[in-house]
PDB file of C-alpha atoms in Angstrom:
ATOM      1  CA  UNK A1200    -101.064 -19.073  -0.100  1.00 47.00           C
ATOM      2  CA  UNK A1201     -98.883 -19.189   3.157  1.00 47.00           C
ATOM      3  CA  UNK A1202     -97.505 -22.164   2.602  1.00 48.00           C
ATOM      4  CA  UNK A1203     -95.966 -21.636  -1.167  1.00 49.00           C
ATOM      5  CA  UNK A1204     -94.631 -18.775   0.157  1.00 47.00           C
ATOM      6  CA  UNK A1205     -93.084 -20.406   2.778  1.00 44.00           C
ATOM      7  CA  UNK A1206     -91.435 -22.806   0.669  1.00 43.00           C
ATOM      8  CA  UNK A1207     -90.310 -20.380  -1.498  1.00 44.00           C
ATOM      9  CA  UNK A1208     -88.401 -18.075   0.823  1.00 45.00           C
ATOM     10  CA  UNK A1209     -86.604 -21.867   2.366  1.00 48.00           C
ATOM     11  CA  UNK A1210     -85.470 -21.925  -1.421  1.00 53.00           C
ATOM     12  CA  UNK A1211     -83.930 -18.727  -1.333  1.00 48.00           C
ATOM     13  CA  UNK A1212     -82.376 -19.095   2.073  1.00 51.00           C
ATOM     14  CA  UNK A1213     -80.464 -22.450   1.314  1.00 57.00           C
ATOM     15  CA  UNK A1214     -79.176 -20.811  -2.089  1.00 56.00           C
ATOM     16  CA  UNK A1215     -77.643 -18.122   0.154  1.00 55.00           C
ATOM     17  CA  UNK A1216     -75.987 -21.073   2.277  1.00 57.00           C
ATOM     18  CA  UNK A1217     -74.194 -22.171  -0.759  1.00 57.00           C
ATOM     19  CA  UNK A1218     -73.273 -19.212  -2.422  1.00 55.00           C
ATOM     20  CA  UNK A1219     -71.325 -17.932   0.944  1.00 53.00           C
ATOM     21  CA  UNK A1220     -70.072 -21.233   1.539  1.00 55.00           C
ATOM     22  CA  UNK A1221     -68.906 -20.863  -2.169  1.00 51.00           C
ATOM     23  CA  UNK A1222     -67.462 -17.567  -1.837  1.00 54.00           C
ATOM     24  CA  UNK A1223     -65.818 -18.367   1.782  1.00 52.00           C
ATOM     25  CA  UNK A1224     -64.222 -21.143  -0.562  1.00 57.00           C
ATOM     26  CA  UNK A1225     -62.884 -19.171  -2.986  1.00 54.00           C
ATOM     27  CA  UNK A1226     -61.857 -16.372  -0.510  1.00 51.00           C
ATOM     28  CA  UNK A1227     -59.567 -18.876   1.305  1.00 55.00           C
ATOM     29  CA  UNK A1228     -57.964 -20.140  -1.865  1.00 61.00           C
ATOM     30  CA  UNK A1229     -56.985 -16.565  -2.581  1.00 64.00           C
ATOM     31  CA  UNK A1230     -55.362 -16.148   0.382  1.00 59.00           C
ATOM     32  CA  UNK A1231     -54.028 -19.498   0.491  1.00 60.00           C
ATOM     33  CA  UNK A1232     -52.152 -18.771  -2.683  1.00 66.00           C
ATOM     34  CA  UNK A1233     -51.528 -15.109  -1.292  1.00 65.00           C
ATOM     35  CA  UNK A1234     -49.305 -16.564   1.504  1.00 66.00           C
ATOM     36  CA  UNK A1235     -47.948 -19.046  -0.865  1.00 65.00           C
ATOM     37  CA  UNK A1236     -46.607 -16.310  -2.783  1.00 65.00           C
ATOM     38  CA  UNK A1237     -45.020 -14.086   0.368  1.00 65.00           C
ATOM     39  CA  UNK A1238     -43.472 -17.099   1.216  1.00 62.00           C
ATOM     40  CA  UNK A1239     -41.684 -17.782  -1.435  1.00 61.00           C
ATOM     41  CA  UNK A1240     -40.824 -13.985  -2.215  1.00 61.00           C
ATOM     42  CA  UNK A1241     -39.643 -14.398   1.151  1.00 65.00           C
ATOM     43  CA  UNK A1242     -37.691 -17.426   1.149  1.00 64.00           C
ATOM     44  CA  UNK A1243     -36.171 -16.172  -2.491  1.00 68.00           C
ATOM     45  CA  UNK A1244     -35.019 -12.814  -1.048  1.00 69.00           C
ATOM     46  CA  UNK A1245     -33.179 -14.595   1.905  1.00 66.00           C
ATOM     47  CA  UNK A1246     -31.704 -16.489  -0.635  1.00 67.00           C
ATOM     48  CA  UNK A1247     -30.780 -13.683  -2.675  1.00 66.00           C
ATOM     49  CA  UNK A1248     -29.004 -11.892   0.200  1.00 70.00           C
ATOM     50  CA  UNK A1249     -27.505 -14.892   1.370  1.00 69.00           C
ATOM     51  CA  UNK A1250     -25.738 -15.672  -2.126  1.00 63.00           C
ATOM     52  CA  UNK A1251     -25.028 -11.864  -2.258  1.00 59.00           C
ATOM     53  CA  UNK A1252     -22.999 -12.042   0.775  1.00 59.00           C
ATOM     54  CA  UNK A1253     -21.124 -15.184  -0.353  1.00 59.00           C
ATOM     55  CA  UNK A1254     -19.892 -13.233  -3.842  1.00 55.00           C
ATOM     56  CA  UNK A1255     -18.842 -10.433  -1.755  1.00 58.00           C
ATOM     57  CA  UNK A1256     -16.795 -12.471   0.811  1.00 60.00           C
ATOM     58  CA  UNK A1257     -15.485 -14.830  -2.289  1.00 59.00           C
ATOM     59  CA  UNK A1258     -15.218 -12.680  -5.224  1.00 61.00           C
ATOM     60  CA  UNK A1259     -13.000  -9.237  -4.338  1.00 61.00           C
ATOM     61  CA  UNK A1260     -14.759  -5.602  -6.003  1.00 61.00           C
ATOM     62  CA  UNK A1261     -13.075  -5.048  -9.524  1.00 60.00           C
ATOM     63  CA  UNK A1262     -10.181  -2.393  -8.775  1.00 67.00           C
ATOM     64  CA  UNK A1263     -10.476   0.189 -11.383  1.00 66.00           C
ATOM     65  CA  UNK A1264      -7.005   1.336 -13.497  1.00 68.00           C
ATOM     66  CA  UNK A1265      -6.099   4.512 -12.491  1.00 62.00           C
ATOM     67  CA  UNK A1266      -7.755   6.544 -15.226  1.00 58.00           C
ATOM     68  CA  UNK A1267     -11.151   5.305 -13.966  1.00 63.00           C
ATOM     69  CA  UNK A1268     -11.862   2.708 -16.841  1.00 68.00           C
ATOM     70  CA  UNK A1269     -12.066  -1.159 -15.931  1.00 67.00           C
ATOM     71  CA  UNK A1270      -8.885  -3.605 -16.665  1.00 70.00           C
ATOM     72  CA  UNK A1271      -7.200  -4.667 -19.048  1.00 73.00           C
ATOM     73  CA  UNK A1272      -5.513  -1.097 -18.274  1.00 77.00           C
ATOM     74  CA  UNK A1273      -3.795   0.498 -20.570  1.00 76.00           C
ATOM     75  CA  UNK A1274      -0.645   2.871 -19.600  1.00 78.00           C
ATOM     76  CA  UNK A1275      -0.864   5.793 -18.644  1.00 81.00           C
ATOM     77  CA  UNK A1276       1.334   8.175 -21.279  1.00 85.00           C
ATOM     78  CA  UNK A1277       3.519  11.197 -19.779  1.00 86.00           C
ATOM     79  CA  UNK A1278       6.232  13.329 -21.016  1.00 91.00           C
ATOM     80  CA  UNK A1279       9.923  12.146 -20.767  1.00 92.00           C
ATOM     81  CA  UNK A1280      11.947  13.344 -17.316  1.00 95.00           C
ATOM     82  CA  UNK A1281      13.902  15.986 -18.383  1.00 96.00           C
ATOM     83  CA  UNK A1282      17.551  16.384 -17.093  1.00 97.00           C
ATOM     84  CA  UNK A1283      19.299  19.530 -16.416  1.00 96.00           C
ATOM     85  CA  UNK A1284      22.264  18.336 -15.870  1.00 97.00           C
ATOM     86  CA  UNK A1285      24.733  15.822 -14.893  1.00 97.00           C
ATOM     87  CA  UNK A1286      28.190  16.816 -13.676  1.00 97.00           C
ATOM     88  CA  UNK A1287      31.199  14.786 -11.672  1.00 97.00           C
ATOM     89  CA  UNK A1288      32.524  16.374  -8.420  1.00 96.00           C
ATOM     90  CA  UNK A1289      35.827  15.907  -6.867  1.00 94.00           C
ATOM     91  CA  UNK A1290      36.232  14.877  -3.160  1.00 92.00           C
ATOM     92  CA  UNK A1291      39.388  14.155  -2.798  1.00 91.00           C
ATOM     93  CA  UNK A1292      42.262  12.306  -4.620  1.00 92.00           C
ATOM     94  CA  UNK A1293      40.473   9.458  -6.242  1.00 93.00           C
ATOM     95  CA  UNK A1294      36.995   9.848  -4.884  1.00 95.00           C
ATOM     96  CA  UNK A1295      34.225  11.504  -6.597  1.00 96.00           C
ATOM     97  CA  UNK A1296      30.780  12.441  -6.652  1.00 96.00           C
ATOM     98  CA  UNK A1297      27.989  12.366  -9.262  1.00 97.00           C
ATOM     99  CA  UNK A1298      25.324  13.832  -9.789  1.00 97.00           C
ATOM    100  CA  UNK A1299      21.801  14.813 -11.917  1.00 98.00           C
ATOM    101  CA  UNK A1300      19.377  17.377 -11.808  1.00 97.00           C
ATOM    102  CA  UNK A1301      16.150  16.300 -13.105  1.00 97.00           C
ATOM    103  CA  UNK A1302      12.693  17.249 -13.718  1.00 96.00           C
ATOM    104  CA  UNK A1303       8.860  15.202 -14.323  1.00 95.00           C
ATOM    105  CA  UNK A1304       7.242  17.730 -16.432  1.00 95.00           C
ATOM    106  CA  UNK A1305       3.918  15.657 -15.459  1.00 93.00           C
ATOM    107  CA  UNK A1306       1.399  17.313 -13.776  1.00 89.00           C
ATOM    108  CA  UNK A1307      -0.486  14.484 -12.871  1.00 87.00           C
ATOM    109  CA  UNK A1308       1.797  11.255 -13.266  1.00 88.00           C
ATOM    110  CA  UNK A1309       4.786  10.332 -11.596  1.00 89.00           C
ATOM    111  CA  UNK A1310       6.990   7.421 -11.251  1.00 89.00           C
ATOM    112  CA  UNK A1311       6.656   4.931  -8.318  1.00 86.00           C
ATOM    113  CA  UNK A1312      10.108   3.390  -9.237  1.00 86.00           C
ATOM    114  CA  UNK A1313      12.887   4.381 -12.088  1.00 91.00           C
ATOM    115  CA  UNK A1314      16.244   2.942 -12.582  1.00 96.00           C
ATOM    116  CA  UNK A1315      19.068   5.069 -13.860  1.00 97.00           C
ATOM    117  CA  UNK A1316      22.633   4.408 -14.678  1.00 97.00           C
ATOM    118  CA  UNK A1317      25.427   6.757 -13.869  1.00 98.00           C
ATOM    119  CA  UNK A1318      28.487   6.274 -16.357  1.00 97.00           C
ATOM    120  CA  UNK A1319      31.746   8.683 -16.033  1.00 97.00           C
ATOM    121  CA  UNK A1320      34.488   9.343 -18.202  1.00 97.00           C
ATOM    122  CA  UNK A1321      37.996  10.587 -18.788  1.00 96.00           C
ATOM    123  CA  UNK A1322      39.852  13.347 -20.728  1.00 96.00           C
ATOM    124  CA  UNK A1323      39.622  10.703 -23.387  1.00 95.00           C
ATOM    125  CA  UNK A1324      36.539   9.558 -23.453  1.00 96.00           C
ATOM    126  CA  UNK A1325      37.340   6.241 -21.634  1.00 96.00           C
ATOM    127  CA  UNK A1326      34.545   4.785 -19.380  1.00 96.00           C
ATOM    128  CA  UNK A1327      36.057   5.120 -16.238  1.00 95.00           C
ATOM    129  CA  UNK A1328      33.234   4.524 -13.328  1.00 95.00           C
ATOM    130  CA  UNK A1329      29.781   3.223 -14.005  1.00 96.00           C
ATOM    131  CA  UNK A1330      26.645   3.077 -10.898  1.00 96.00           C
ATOM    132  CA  UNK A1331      23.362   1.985 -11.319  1.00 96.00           C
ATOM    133  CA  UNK A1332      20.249   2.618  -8.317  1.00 95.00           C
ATOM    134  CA  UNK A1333      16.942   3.613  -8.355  1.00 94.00           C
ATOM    135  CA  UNK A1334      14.296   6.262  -7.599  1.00 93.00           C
ATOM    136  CA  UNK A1335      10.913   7.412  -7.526  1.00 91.00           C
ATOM    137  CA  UNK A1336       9.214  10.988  -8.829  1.00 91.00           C
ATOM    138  CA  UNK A1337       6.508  12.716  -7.929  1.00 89.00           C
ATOM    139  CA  UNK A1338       4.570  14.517 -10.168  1.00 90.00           C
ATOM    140  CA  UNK A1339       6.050  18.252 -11.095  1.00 91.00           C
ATOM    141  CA  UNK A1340       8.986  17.760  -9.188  1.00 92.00           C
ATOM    142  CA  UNK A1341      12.270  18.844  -9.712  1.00 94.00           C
ATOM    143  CA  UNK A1342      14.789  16.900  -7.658  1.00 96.00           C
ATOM    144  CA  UNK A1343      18.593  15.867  -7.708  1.00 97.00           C
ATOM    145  CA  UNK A1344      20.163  11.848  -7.920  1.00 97.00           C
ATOM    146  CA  UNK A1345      22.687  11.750  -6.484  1.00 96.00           C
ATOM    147  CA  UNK A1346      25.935   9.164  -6.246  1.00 96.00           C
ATOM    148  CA  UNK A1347      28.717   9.697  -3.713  1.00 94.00           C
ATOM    149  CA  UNK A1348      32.476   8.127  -3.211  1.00 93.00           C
ATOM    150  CA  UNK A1349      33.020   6.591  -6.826  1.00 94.00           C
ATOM    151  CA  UNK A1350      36.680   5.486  -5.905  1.00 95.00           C
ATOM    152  CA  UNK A1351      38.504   5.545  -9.505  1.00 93.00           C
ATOM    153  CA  UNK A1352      41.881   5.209  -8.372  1.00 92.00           C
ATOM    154  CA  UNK A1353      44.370   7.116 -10.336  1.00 92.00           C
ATOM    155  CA  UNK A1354      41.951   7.686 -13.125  1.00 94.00           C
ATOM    156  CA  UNK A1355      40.155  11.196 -13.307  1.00 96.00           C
ATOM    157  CA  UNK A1356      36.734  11.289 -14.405  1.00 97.00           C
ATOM    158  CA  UNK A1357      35.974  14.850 -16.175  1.00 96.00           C
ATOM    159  CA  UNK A1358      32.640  14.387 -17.381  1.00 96.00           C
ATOM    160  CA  UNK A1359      29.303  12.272 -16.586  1.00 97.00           C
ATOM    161  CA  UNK A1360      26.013  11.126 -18.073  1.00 97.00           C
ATOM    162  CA  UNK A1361      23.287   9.764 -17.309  1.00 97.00           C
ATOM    163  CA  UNK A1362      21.040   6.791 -18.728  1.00 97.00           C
ATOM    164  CA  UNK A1363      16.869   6.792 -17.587  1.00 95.00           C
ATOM    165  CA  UNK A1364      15.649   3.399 -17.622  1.00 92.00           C
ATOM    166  CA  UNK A1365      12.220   2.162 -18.835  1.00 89.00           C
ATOM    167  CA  UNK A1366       9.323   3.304 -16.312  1.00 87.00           C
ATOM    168  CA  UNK A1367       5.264   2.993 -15.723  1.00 87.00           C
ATOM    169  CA  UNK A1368       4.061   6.395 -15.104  1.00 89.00           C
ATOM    170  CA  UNK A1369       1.362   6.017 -12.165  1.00 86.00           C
ATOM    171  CA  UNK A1370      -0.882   9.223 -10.505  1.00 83.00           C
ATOM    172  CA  UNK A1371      -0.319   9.136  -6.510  1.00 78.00           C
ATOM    173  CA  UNK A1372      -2.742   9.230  -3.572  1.00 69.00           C
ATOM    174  CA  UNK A1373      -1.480  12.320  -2.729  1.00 64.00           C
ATOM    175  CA  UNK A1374       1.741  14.780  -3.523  1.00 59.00           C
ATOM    176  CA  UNK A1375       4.258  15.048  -0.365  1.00 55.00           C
ATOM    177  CA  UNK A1376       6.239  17.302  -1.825  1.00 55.00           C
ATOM    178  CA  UNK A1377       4.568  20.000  -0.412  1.00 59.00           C
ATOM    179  CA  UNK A1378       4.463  18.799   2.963  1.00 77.00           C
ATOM    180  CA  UNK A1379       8.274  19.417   3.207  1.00 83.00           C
ATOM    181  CA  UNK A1380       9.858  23.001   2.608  1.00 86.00           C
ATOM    182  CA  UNK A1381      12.807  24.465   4.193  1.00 92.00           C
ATOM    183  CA  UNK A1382      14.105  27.612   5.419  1.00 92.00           C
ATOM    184  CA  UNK A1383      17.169  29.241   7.434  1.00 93.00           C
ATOM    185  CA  UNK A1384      19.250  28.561   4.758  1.00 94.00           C
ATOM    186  CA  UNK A1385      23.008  29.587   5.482  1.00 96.00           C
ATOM    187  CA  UNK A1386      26.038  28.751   3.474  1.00 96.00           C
ATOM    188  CA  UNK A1387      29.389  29.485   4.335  1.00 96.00           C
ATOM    189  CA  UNK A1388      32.389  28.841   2.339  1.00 95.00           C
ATOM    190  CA  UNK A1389      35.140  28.891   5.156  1.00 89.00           C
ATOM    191  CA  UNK A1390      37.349  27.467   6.722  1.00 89.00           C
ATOM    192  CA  UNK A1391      35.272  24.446   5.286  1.00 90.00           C
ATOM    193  CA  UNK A1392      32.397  24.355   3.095  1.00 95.00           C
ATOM    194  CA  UNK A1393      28.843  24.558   5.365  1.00 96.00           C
ATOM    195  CA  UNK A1394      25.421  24.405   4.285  1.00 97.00           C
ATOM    196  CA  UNK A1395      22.710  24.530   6.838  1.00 96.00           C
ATOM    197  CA  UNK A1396      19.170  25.007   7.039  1.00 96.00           C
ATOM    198  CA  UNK A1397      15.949  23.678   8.800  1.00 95.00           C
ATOM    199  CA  UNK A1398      13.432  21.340   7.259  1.00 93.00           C
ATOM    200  CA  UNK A1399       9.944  21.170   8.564  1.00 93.00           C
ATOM    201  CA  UNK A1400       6.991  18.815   7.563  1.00 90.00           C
ATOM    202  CA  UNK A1401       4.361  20.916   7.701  1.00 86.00           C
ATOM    203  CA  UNK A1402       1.547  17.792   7.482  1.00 81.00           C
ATOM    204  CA  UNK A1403      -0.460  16.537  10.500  1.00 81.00           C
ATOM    205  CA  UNK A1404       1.086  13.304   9.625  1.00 81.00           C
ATOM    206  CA  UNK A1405       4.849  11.630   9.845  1.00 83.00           C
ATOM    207  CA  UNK A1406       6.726  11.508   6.783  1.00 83.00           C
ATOM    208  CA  UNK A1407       8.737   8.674   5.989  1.00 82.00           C
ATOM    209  CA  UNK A1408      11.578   7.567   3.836  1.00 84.00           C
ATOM    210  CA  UNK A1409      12.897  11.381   4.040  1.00 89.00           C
ATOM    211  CA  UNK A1410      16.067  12.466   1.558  1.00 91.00           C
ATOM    212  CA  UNK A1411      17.265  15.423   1.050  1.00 94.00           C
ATOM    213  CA  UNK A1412      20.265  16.793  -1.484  1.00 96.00           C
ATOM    214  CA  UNK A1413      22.006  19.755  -1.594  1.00 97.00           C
ATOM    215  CA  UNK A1414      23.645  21.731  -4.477  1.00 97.00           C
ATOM    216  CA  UNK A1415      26.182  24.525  -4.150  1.00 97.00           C
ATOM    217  CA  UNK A1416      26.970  26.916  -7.380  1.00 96.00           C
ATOM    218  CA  UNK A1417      28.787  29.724  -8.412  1.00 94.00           C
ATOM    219  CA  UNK A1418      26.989  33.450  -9.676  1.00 92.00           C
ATOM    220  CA  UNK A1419      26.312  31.967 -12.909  1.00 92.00           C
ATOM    221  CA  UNK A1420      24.811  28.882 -11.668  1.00 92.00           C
ATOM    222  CA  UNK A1421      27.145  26.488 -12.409  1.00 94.00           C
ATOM    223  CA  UNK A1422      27.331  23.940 -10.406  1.00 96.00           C
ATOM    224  CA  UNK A1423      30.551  23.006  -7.643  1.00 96.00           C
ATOM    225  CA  UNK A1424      29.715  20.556  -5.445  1.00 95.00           C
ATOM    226  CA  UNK A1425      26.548  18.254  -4.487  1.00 96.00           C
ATOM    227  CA  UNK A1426      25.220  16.669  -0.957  1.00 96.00           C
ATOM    228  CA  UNK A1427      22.471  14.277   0.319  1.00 94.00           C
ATOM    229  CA  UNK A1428      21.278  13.416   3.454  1.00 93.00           C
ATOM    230  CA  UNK A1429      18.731  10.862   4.335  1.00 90.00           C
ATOM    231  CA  UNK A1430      16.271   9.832   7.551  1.00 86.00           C
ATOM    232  CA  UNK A1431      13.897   7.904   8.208  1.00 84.00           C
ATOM    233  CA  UNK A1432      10.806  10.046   9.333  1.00 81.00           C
ATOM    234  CA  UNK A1433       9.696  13.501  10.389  1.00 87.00           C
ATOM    235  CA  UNK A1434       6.871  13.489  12.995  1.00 85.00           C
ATOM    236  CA  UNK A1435       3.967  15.663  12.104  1.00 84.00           C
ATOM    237  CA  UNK A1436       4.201  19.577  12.244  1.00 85.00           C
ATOM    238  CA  UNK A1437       8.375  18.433  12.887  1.00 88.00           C
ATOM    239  CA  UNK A1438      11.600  20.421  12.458  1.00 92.00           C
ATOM    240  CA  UNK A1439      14.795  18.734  11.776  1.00 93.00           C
ATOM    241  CA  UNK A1440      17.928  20.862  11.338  1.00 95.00           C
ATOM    242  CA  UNK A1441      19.921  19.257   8.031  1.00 95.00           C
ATOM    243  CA  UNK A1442      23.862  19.976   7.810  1.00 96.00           C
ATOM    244  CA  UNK A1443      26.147  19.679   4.111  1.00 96.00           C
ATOM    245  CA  UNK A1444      29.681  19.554   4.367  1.00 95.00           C
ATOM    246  CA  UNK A1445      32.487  19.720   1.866  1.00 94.00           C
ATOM    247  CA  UNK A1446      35.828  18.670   2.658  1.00 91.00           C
ATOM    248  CA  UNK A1447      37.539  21.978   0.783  1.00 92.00           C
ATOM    249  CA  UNK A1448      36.227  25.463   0.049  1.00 94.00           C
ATOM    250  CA  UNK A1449      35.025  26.164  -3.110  1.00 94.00           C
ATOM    251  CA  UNK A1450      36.808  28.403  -5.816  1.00 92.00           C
ATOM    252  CA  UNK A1451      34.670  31.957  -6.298  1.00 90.00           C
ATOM    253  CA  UNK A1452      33.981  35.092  -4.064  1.00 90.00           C
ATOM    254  CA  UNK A1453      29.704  34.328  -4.674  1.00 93.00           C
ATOM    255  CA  UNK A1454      27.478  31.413  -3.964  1.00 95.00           C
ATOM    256  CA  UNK A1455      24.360  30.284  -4.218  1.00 96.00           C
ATOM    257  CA  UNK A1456      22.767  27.213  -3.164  1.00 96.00           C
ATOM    258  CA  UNK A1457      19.522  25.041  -3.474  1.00 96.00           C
ATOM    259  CA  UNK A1458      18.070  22.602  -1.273  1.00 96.00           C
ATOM    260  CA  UNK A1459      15.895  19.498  -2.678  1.00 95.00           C
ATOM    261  CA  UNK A1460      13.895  17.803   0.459  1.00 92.00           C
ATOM    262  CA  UNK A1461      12.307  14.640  -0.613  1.00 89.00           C
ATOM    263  CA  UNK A1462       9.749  11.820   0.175  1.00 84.00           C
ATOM    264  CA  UNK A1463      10.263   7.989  -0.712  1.00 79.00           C
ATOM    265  CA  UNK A1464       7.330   6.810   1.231  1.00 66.00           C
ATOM    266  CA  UNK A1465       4.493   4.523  -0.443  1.00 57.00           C
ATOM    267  CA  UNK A1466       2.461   7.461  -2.537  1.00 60.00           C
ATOM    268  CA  UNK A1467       0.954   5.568  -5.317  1.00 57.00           C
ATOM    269  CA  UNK A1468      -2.158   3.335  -6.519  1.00 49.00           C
ATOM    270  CA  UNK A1469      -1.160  -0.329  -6.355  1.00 46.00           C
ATOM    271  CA  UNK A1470      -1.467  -1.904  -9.778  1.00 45.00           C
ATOM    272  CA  UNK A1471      -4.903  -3.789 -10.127  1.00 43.00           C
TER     273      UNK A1471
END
């Protein structure tokens, strides 16, 4: 009875043997594949990154218009500049000035770059001077253009106008014109004509491309004579004393008098 027994349990034992041999077999293909796997998850995210990398040093980010959608971009639509008025000035015997008071009813847009077109005329309606330039606007701003010694010769120019040319409305990084204000204002009307006051930019920043014009008019607002002054910065929290002169006092007994400071520096979103 041993013996069968003995046999029986040597059965069993070498069965064991080559089940565990078996599962030891299987276990290491598992993890065979396992690793095969991480390494190529691995080896495909390096990849990934790698190509990532090359698209972002290749391929430049998609610059959004300035309304926020993607190009083509469409343009932006604002209300017309409005101007106040446009009037010719006498300097002196066949000099003149000319000048424009305008306004960009747009609270948000503003113009990066306008041309306009100064044209004067006679008693009779003859052309007798025409300028051309350029300008910018900021949004909400009222401001004056402003053209000095049109020589005419013996021809008088009584009237002016003024011609807009075609524009791109644009919305700026940020609005300068209140960085800028002025105060100590004082005019006085002899022996010469004398406008002074004190500009100060009131940013932590200098201001550049700094203009500044000047309009003197009677009680009822009418305008007599125009100015400008330019520079080309104000350091941060600055103060610069501006000074308008006019070569002969003005006709009248009461004045009043507006000052325009201005910045031409680079304010706007570069076109995509």
């Amino acid at each position: 009875m041993v013996v069968p027994m003995i046999l029986f349990l040597g059965n069993v034992g070498s069965r064991q043997n080559r089940d565990a041999k078996v599962c030891y077999t299987n276990l290491m293909t598992t993890w065979g594949r396992r690793r095969q796997i991480l390494y190529f998850v691995g080896a495909l995210s390096v990849f990934a990154l790698l190509a990532a990398g090359v698209y972002i040093l290749l391929i430049p980010p998609v610059q959004l218009c300035e309304d926020g959608s993607r190009p083509p971009c469409k343009p932006l639509i604002g209300e017309n500049i409005i101007v106040r008025w446009t009037r010719v000035f006498r300097v002196s015997k066949g000099v003149y000035d000319v000048a424009s008071l305008v306004e960009n009813p747009n609270e948000t847009f503003g113009l990066d770059s306008f041309p306009y077109k100064f044209k004067a005329y006679d008693a009779e309606n003859v052309l007798v001077y025409e300028r051309t330039g350029q300008t910018v606007a900021q949004p909400r701003e009222r401001f004056l253009i402003i053209e000095t010694q049109l020589n005419t010769g013996a021809r008088v120019p009584v009237r002016a106008t003024i011609e807009l040319g075609p524009h791109e409305w644009r919305k700026p990084l940020s609005s300068p014109r209140s960085l800028l204000f002025v105060r100590n204002g004082l005019f006085l009307n002899s022996p010469g004509p004398r406008l002074s006051a004190d500009l100060v930019n009131s940013s932590l920043v200098e201001l550049s491309g700094v203009r500044v014009g000047a309009v003197v008019t009677d009680e009822n607002g009418e305008a007599l004579g125009v100015s400008s002054t330019s520079f080309d910065g104000l350091g941060k929290n600055g103060t610069r004393q501006i000074v308008f002169t006019w070569p002969t006092p003005f006709l009248g007994t009461s004045f009043r008098f507006e000052i325009f400071p201005r910045v031409l520096g680079e304010f706007f979103h570069a076109s995509p």
